[in-house]
CSV table of C-alpha atoms in Angstrom, one decimal:
chain,number,residue,atom,x,y,z
L,243,UNK,CA,-11.9,-7.0,14.1
L,244,UNK,CA,-10.9,-8.2,10.6
L,245,UNK,CA,-10.4,-12.0,10.5
L,246,UNK,CA,-8.5,-13.2,7.5
L,247,UNK,CA,-7.4,-16.7,6.4
L,248,UNK,CA,-3.8,-17.0,7.5
L,249,UNK,CA,-2.7,-19.4,4.7
L,250,UNK,CA,-4.2,-17.3,2.0
L,251,UNK,CA,-2.8,-14.0,3.2
L,252,UNK,CA,0.7,-15.5,3.8
L,253,UNK,CA,0.8,-17.2,0.5
L,254,UNK,CA,0.0,-13.8,-1.2
L,255,UNK,CA,2.6,-12.0,0.9
L,256,UNK,CA,5.3,-14.5,0.2
L,257,UNK,CA,4.5,-14.4,-3.5
L,258,UNK,CA,4.7,-10.6,-3.5
L,259,UNK,CA,8.2,-10.8,-1.9
L,260,UNK,CA,9.3,-13.3,-4.6
L,261,UNK,CA,8.0,-11.0,-7.3
L,262,UNK,CA,10.0,-8.1,-5.8
L,263,UNK,CA,13.1,-10.3,-5.5
L,264,UNK,CA,12.9,-11.2,-9.2
L,265,UNK,CA,12.3,-7.6,-10.2
L,266,UNK,CA,15.4,-6.4,-8.2
L,267,UNK,CA,17.7,-9.2,-9.3
L,268,UNK,CA,20.3,-8.0,-11.9
L,269,UNK,CA,19.6,-4.3,-11.6
L,270,UNK,CA,22.4,-2.0,-12.7
L,271,UNK,CA,23.9,0.7,-10.6
L,272,UNK,CA,21.9,3.3,-12.5
L,273,UNK,CA,18.7,1.3,-12.1
L,274,UNK,CA,19.1,1.3,-8.3
L,275,UNK,CA,19.5,5.1,-8.4
L,276,UNK,CA,16.5,5.7,-10.6
L,277,UNK,CA,14.1,8.2,-9.1
L,278,UNK,CA,10.6,6.9,-8.2
L,279,UNK,CA,7.3,8.8,-7.9
L,280,UNK,CA,7.9,9.0,-4.1
L,281,UNK,CA,9.6,12.4,-3.3
L,282,UNK,CA,13.3,12.0,-2.6
L,283,UNK,CA,13.3,8.2,-3.0
L,284,UNK,CA,15.1,6.1,-5.5
L,285,UNK,CA,14.6,2.4,-6.3
L,286,UNK,CA,17.3,1.8,-3.7
L,287,UNK,CA,15.4,3.9,-1.1
L,288,UNK,CA,12.1,2.1,-1.8
L,289,UNK,CA,13.8,-1.2,-1.3
L,290,UNK,CA,15.5,0.1,1.9
L,291,UNK,CA,12.1,1.1,3.2
L,292,UNK,CA,10.7,-2.4,2.7
L,293,UNK,CA,13.8,-3.9,4.4
L,294,UNK,CA,13.4,-1.5,7.3
L,295,UNK,CA,9.7,-2.2,7.8
L,296,UNK,CA,10.2,-6.0,7.9
L,297,UNK,CA,13.3,-5.5,10.2
L,298,UNK,CA,11.2,-3.5,12.7
L,299,UNK,CA,8.5,-6.2,12.6
L,300,UNK,CA,11.2,-8.7,13.4
L,301,UNK,CA,12.0,-6.7,16.5
L,302,UNK,CA,15.1,-4.8,15.3
L,303,UNK,CA,15.7,-1.3,16.6
L,304,UNK,CA,15.3,1.6,14.2
L,305,UNK,CA,18.7,3.2,13.4
L,306,UNK,CA,19.5,6.6,14.9
L,307,UNK,CA,20.1,9.5,12.6
L,308,UNK,CA,22.2,12.6,13.0
L,309,UNK,CA,19.7,14.4,10.7
L,310,UNK,CA,16.3,15.6,11.9
L,311,UNK,CA,14.3,13.7,9.2
L,312,UNK,CA,11.0,15.1,10.5
L,313,UNK,CA,12.0,18.4,8.8
L,314,UNK,CA,12.0,16.7,5.3
L,315,UNK,CA,9.1,18.1,3.3
L,316,UNK,CA,7.8,14.6,2.3
L,317,UNK,CA,7.8,13.3,5.9
L,318,UNK,CA,4.4,13.9,7.3
L,319,UNK,CA,4.1,11.8,10.5
L,320,UNK,CA,5.9,9.6,13.0
L,321,UNK,CA,5.8,6.5,10.7
L,322,UNK,CA,7.4,8.6,8.0
L,323,UNK,CA,10.2,9.5,10.5
L,324,UNK,CA,10.9,5.8,11.1
L,325,UNK,CA,10.8,5.0,7.4
L,326,UNK,CA,13.3,7.8,6.6
L,327,UNK,CA,15.7,6.7,9.3
L,328,UNK,CA,15.9,3.3,7.8
L,329,UNK,CA,16.3,4.7,4.3
L,330,UNK,CA,19.2,6.9,5.4
L,331,UNK,CA,20.9,4.1,7.3
L,332,UNK,CA,20.8,1.7,4.3
L,333,UNK,CA,21.7,4.3,1.6
L,334,UNK,CA,25.4,3.7,2.1
L,335,UNK,CA,25.3,0.0,1.0
L,336,UNK,CA,25.3,-1.2,-2.6
L,337,UNK,CA,22.3,-2.4,-4.4
L,338,UNK,CA,23.6,-6.0,-4.4
L,339,UNK,CA,24.1,-5.8,-0.6
L,340,UNK,CA,20.6,-4.3,-0.1
L,341,UNK,CA,19.1,-7.2,-2.2
L,342,UNK,CA,20.9,-9.6,0.1
L,343,UNK,CA,19.4,-7.8,3.1
L,344,UNK,CA,16.0,-8.0,1.5
L,345,UNK,CA,16.3,-11.7,1.0
L,346,UNK,CA,17.6,-12.4,4.5
L,347,UNK,CA,14.9,-10.4,6.3
L,348,UNK,CA,12.0,-11.8,4.2
L,349,UNK,CA,13.3,-15.3,4.9
L,350,UNK,CA,13.4,-14.5,8.6
L,351,UNK,CA,9.9,-13.0,8.5
L,352,UNK,CA,8.6,-15.9,6.4
L,353,UNK,CA,9.7,-18.4,9.1
L,354,UNK,CA,8.3,-16.3,11.9
L,355,UNK,CA,4.9,-15.7,10.2
L,356,UNK,CA,4.5,-19.4,9.3
L,357,UNK,CA,5.0,-20.3,12.9
L,358,UNK,CA,2.3,-18.0,14.3
L,359,UNK,CA,-0.6,-19.7,16.0
L,360,UNK,CA,-4.2,-18.8,15.1
L,361,UNK,CA,-4.5,-16.9,18.3
L,362,UNK,CA,-1.5,-14.8,17.5
L,363,UNK,CA,-2.7,-14.2,14.0
L,364,UNK,CA,-6.1,-12.9,15.2
L,365,UNK,CA,-4.7,-10.9,18.2
L,366,UNK,CA,-5.5,-7.2,18.1
L,367,UNK,CA,-2.5,-5.0,17.5
L,368,UNK,CA,-1.6,-1.5,16.2
L,369,UNK,CA,-1.7,-1.4,12.4
L,370,UNK,CA,-1.4,1.5,10.0
L,371,UNK,CA,-5.2,1.3,9.6
L,372,UNK,CA,-5.8,1.5,13.4
L,373,UNK,CA,-6.2,-1.3,16.0
L,374,UNK,CA,-7.1,-4.6,14.2
L,375,UNK,CA,-5.9,-8.1,13.9
L,376,UNK,CA,-2.3,-9.1,13.1
L,377,UNK,CA,-3.7,-10.8,10.0
L,378,UNK,CA,-5.1,-7.4,8.8
L,379,UNK,CA,-1.6,-5.9,9.4
L,380,UNK,CA,-0.2,-8.6,7.1
L,381,UNK,CA,-2.7,-7.7,4.4
L,382,UNK,CA,-1.5,-4.1,4.8
L,383,UNK,CA,2.0,-5.4,4.2
L,384,UNK,CA,0.8,-7.0,0.9
L,385,UNK,CA,-0.7,-3.7,-0.1
L,386,UNK,CA,2.4,-1.8,0.8
L,387,UNK,CA,4.8,-4.1,-1.0
L,388,UNK,CA,2.5,-4.4,-4.0
L,389,UNK,CA,2.4,-0.6,-4.3
L,390,UNK,CA,6.2,-0.4,-4.0
L,391,UNK,CA,6.6,-3.1,-6.7
L,392,UNK,CA,4.8,-0.7,-9.0
L,393,UNK,CA,6.9,2.3,-7.8
L,394,UNK,CA,9.9,0.4,-8.9
L,395,UNK,CA,8.3,-0.8,-12.2
L,396,UNK,CA,7.3,2.8,-13.0
L,397,UNK,CA,10.8,4.1,-12.3
L,398,UNK,CA,12.4,1.5,-14.5
L,399,UNK,CA,9.8,1.5,-17.2
L,400,UNK,CA,9.0,-2.2,-16.6
L,401,UNK,CA,5.3,-2.7,-16.5
L,402,UNK,CA,4.0,-6.0,-15.1
L,403,UNK,CA,3.3,-8.5,-17.9
L,404,UNK,CA,0.4,-9.7,-15.9
L,405,UNK,CA,-0.9,-7.2,-13.3
L,406,UNK,CA,-3.5,-9.7,-11.9
L,407,UNK,CA,-2.8,-12.2,-9.2
L,408,UNK,CA,-3.5,-12.9,-5.5
L,409,UNK,CA,-1.3,-10.2,-4.1
L,410,UNK,CA,-3.1,-7.6,-6.3
L,411,UNK,CA,-6.4,-8.9,-5.1
L,412,UNK,CA,-5.5,-8.5,-1.4
L,413,UNK,CA,-4.0,-5.1,-2.1
L,414,UNK,CA,-7.2,-3.9,-3.6
L,415,UNK,CA,-9.2,-5.5,-0.8
L,416,UNK,CA,-7.1,-3.4,1.7
L,417,UNK,CA,-7.8,-0.2,-0.3
L,418,UNK,CA,-11.5,-1.0,-0.6
L,419,UNK,CA,-11.7,-1.3,3.2
L,420,UNK,CA,-10.7,2.3,3.5
L,421,UNK,CA,-13.2,3.7,1.0
L,422,UNK,CA,-15.9,4.4,3.5
L,423,UNK,CA,-13.5,6.8,5.2
L,424,UNK,CA,-12.4,8.3,1.9
L,425,UNK,CA,-16.0,8.9,0.6
L,426,UNK,CA,-17.7,9.9,3.8
L,427,UNK,CA,-14.9,11.7,5.8
L,428,UNK,CA,-12.3,13.0,3.3
L,429,UNK,CA,-14.6,13.4,0.3
L,430,UNK,CA,-17.5,14.8,2.4
L,431,UNK,CA,-20.3,12.9,0.5
L,432,UNK,CA,-23.5,14.1,2.2
L,433,UNK,CA,-25.7,11.8,4.2
L,434,UNK,CA,-27.8,9.5,2.0
L,435,UNK,CA,-25.2,9.3,-0.7
L,436,UNK,CA,-24.6,6.0,-2.5
L,437,UNK,CA,-21.3,6.1,-4.3
L,438,UNK,CA,-20.1,3.4,-6.6
L,439,UNK,CA,-16.5,3.2,-7.7
L,440,UNK,CA,-16.4,1.1,-10.8
L,441,UNK,CA,-12.8,-0.1,-11.3
L,442,UNK,CA,-12.0,-1.4,-14.8
L,443,UNK,CA,-9.3,-3.4,-16.5
L,444,UNK,CA,-7.8,-6.8,-15.4
L,445,UNK,CA,-8.2,-5.9,-11.7
L,446,UNK,CA,-11.8,-4.7,-12.2
L,447,UNK,CA,-14.3,-4.6,-9.4
L,448,UNK,CA,-17.0,-2.3,-7.9
L,449,UNK,CA,-16.7,-0.7,-4.5
L,450,UNK,CA,-20.0,0.6,-3.1
L,451,UNK,CA,-20.1,3.1,-0.3
L,452,UNK,CA,-23.3,4.1,1.5
L,453,UNK,CA,-23.2,7.2,3.7
L,454,UNK,CA,-25.5,7.0,6.7
L,455,UNK,CA,-24.0,9.2,9.3
L,456,UNK,CA,-20.6,7.9,8.1
L,457,UNK,CA,-19.4,6.1,5.0
L,458,UNK,CA,-19.6,2.4,5.0
L,459,UNK,CA,-18.5,-0.1,2.3
L,460,UNK,CA,-21.5,-2.3,1.4
L,461,UNK,CA,-22.1,-5.2,-1.0
L,462,UNK,CA,-24.9,-3.3,-2.8
L,463,UNK,CA,-27.5,-0.6,-2.2
L,464,UNK,CA,-30.5,-2.9,-1.7
L,465,UNK,CA,-31.9,-2.3,-5.1
L,466,UNK,CA,-31.4,1.5,-5.0
L,467,UNK,CA,-29.3,3.2,-7.7
L,468,UNK,CA,-26.1,4.9,-6.8
L,469,UNK,CA,-26.3,8.7,-6.4
L,470,UNK,CA,-22.8,9.1,-7.8
L,471,UNK,CA,-20.6,6.8,-10.0
L,472,UNK,CA,-16.9,7.0,-10.5
L,473,UNK,CA,-15.4,4.9,-13.2
L,474,UNK,CA,-11.6,4.5,-13.7
L,475,UNK,CA,-8.9,1.9,-14.3
L,476,UNK,CA,-8.1,-0.2,-11.2
L,477,UNK,CA,-4.3,0.4,-11.4
L,478,UNK,CA,-4.9,4.2,-11.8
L,479,UNK,CA,-7.2,4.0,-8.8
L,480,UNK,CA,-4.3,2.4,-6.8
L,481,UNK,CA,-1.8,4.9,-8.0
L,482,UNK,CA,-4.1,7.9,-7.1
L,483,UNK,CA,-4.9,6.4,-3.7
L,484,UNK,CA,-1.1,6.3,-3.0
L,485,UNK,CA,-0.4,9.8,-4.4
L,486,UNK,CA,1.8,8.4,-7.1
L,487,UNK,CA,0.4,10.1,-10.1
L,488,UNK,CA,-1.1,13.5,-10.9
L,489,UNK,CA,-4.9,13.6,-10.9
L,490,UNK,CA,-6.4,14.0,-14.4
L,491,UNK,CA,-10.2,14.1,-14.2
L,492,UNK,CA,-10.4,13.5,-18.0
L,493,UNK,CA,-9.1,10.0,-17.3
L,494,UNK,CA,-12.2,9.3,-15.1
L,495,UNK,CA,-15.8,9.0,-16.0
L,496,UNK,CA,-18.5,10.4,-13.7
L,497,UNK,CA,-22.2,9.6,-13.4
L,498,UNK,CA,-25.0,11.0,-11.2
L,499,UNK,CA,-23.9,13.7,-8.8
L,500,UNK,CA,-20.6,14.7,-10.6
L,501,UNK,CA,-19.7,17.3,-7.9
L,502,UNK,CA,-19.7,14.6,-5.2
L,503,UNK,CA,-17.8,12.2,-7.5
L,504,UNK,CA,-15.1,14.7,-8.3
L,505,UNK,CA,-14.8,15.7,-4.6
L,506,UNK,CA,-14.3,12.1,-3.6
L,507,UNK,CA,-11.6,11.6,-6.3
L,508,UNK,CA,-9.9,14.9,-5.2
L,509,UNK,CA,-9.5,13.3,-1.8
L,510,UNK,CA,-8.6,9.8,-3.0
L,511,UNK,CA,-5.0,10.1,-1.9
L,512,UNK,CA,-5.5,8.7,1.6
L,513,UNK,CA,-2.3,6.6,2.1
L,514,UNK,CA,0.0,7.9,4.8
């Protein structure tokens, strides 16, 4: 079970919500209808998805739909069905009304999360990453909202003036935790592989994965050199992991076993 500091995680989550609030404030009608990199979703739809997720976590029922959203090409699983039903239900309201809904539900969630006891925070629950602590689930929420912030920024051509910050660090922590699965399972790195993902730029860090039966994220390789090295910008890493941009191997540097490195990157898009 992943145990995380409640105050630190919640401070980052609440900061992420404030950033999104500020980004959405004052958007024009055409801004709300701008297409994002997510198939079929506009800025309005991405915001509706975030409102829907927090509403579900607050105990609200998912709206019914007279359309079988499971048949949509971009809906790949049960979570996608729930997401799409919220998006469709909220698509009829204006951007200003949707922003009011975002502010109301995040205020409600802020109060509920602040009131959680330590036992409730560490209780095992279902998360998008499998059974884990409720605190881990809230780190996933930081990751999800941070990714959607950049979906909106990309759609509107408004890059972040400062991409660093605590929410970004937690988002990358969450992605890093899945890299053992990406390298060992999806990327098929052979047993004995030592893969280093060197992320560059303001969010730079190194993610090391050792494959011993299965891939596992490790601090280091105990003095051994990596068998494969993958070097790319941290924000590009995040966008590729979320399937937001087309893969261009020329934007990535490989060292050691390049075949393994390229295969891992080919399977980097792991986000549901």
